[in-house]
Amino acid sequence: MRTHDDIEEEKAVGQVIDRLAARYPQLPYAHIGDVVRSELRVFDGRPIRTYVPVLVEHEARALLRRETSGHTAG
């Protein structure tokens, strides 16, 4: 059963995906979502989830930055 915290985390992760999609418009939205969800799985089973979306965003941004280095937007 999903808790209030689970729902809030899902919303926060969706916002992470949206922010990264705006930052990396040259990448497909679905790919950014896959990267974020992959980073999220690193935290599966961890009891303290408060900062998980922030940590996930940081790691996903680093991966996407490496993917797009040398590419120009637009």
GROMACS .gro file of C-alpha atoms in nm:
model
   74
    1MET     CA    1   0.000   0.000   0.000
    2ARG     CA    2   0.134   0.343  -0.094
    3THR     CA    3   0.180   0.590   0.186
    4HIS     CA    4   0.153   0.967   0.181
    5ASP     CA    5   0.534   0.979   0.177
    6ASP     CA    6   0.544   0.749  -0.127
    7ILE     CA    7   0.303   0.975  -0.314
    8GLU     CA    8   0.502   1.286  -0.220
    9GLU     CA    9   0.825   1.121  -0.335
   10GLU     CA   10   0.666   1.026  -0.668
   11LYS     CA   11   0.556   1.387  -0.718
   12ALA     CA   12   0.903   1.515  -0.632
   13VAL     CA   13   1.065   1.268  -0.873
   14GLY     CA   14   0.824   1.382  -1.146
   15GLN     CA   15   0.934   1.738  -1.082
   16VAL     CA   16   1.298   1.630  -1.107
   17ILE     CA   17   1.225   1.476  -1.447
   18ASP     CA   18   1.050   1.793  -1.563
   19ARG     CA   19   1.339   2.016  -1.449
   20LEU     CA   20   1.598   1.799  -1.617
   21ALA     CA   21   1.390   1.781  -1.936
   22ALA     CA   22   1.384   2.162  -1.943
   23ARG     CA   23   1.759   2.172  -1.886
   24TYR     CA   24   1.834   1.908  -2.153
   25PRO     CA   25   1.573   1.965  -2.425
   26GLN     CA   26   1.791   1.786  -2.679
   27LEU     CA   27   1.733   1.455  -2.497
   28PRO     CA   28   1.409   1.258  -2.519
   29TYR     CA   29   1.184   1.304  -2.215
   30ALA     CA   30   1.148   0.926  -2.182
   31HIS     CA   31   1.526   0.885  -2.167
   32ILE     CA   32   1.553   1.144  -1.890
   33GLY     CA   33   1.279   0.961  -1.701
   34ASP     CA   34   1.469   0.634  -1.742
   35VAL     CA   35   1.789   0.792  -1.608
   36VAL     CA   36   1.607   0.938  -1.308
   37ARG     CA   37   1.428   0.612  -1.230
   38SER     CA   38   1.756   0.422  -1.261
   39GLU     CA   39   1.914   0.656  -1.006
   40LEU     CA   40   1.608   0.621  -0.786
   41ARG     CA   41   1.652   0.243  -0.771
   42VAL     CA   42   1.988   0.298  -0.596
   43PHE     CA   43   1.784   0.405  -0.293
   44ASP     CA   44   1.538   0.115  -0.292
   45GLY     CA   45   1.497  -0.029   0.054
   46ARG     CA   46   1.662   0.264   0.229
   47PRO     CA   47   1.463   0.367   0.535
   48ILE     CA   48   1.522   0.742   0.523
   49ARG     CA   49   1.377   0.885   0.202
   50THR     CA   50   1.356   1.258   0.279
   51TYR     CA   51   1.638   1.369   0.053
   52VAL     CA   52   1.613   1.097  -0.211
   53PRO     CA   53   1.470   1.324  -0.486
   54VAL     CA   54   1.750   1.578  -0.432
   55LEU     CA   55   2.017   1.308  -0.444
   56VAL     CA   56   1.859   1.148  -0.749
   57GLU     CA   57   1.845   1.483  -0.930
   58HIS     CA   58   2.211   1.548  -0.855
   59GLU     CA   59   2.326   1.211  -0.991
   60ALA     CA   60   2.091   1.216  -1.292
   61ARG     CA   61   2.205   1.568  -1.383
   62ALA     CA   62   2.568   1.455  -1.372
   63LEU     CA   63   2.492   1.161  -1.602
   64LEU     CA   64   2.295   1.375  -1.846
   65ARG     CA   65   2.565   1.642  -1.844
   66ARG     CA   66   2.822   1.378  -1.943
   67GLU     CA   67   2.589   1.252  -2.218
   68THR     CA   68   2.545   1.598  -2.364
   69SER     CA   69   2.898   1.731  -2.328
   70GLY     CA   70   3.006   1.857  -2.664
   71HIS     CA   71   2.647   1.891  -2.785
   72THR     CA   72   2.472   2.223  -2.819
   73ALA     CA   73   2.106   2.278  -2.748
   74GLY     CA   74   1.873   2.383  -3.025
   0.00000   0.00000   0.00000
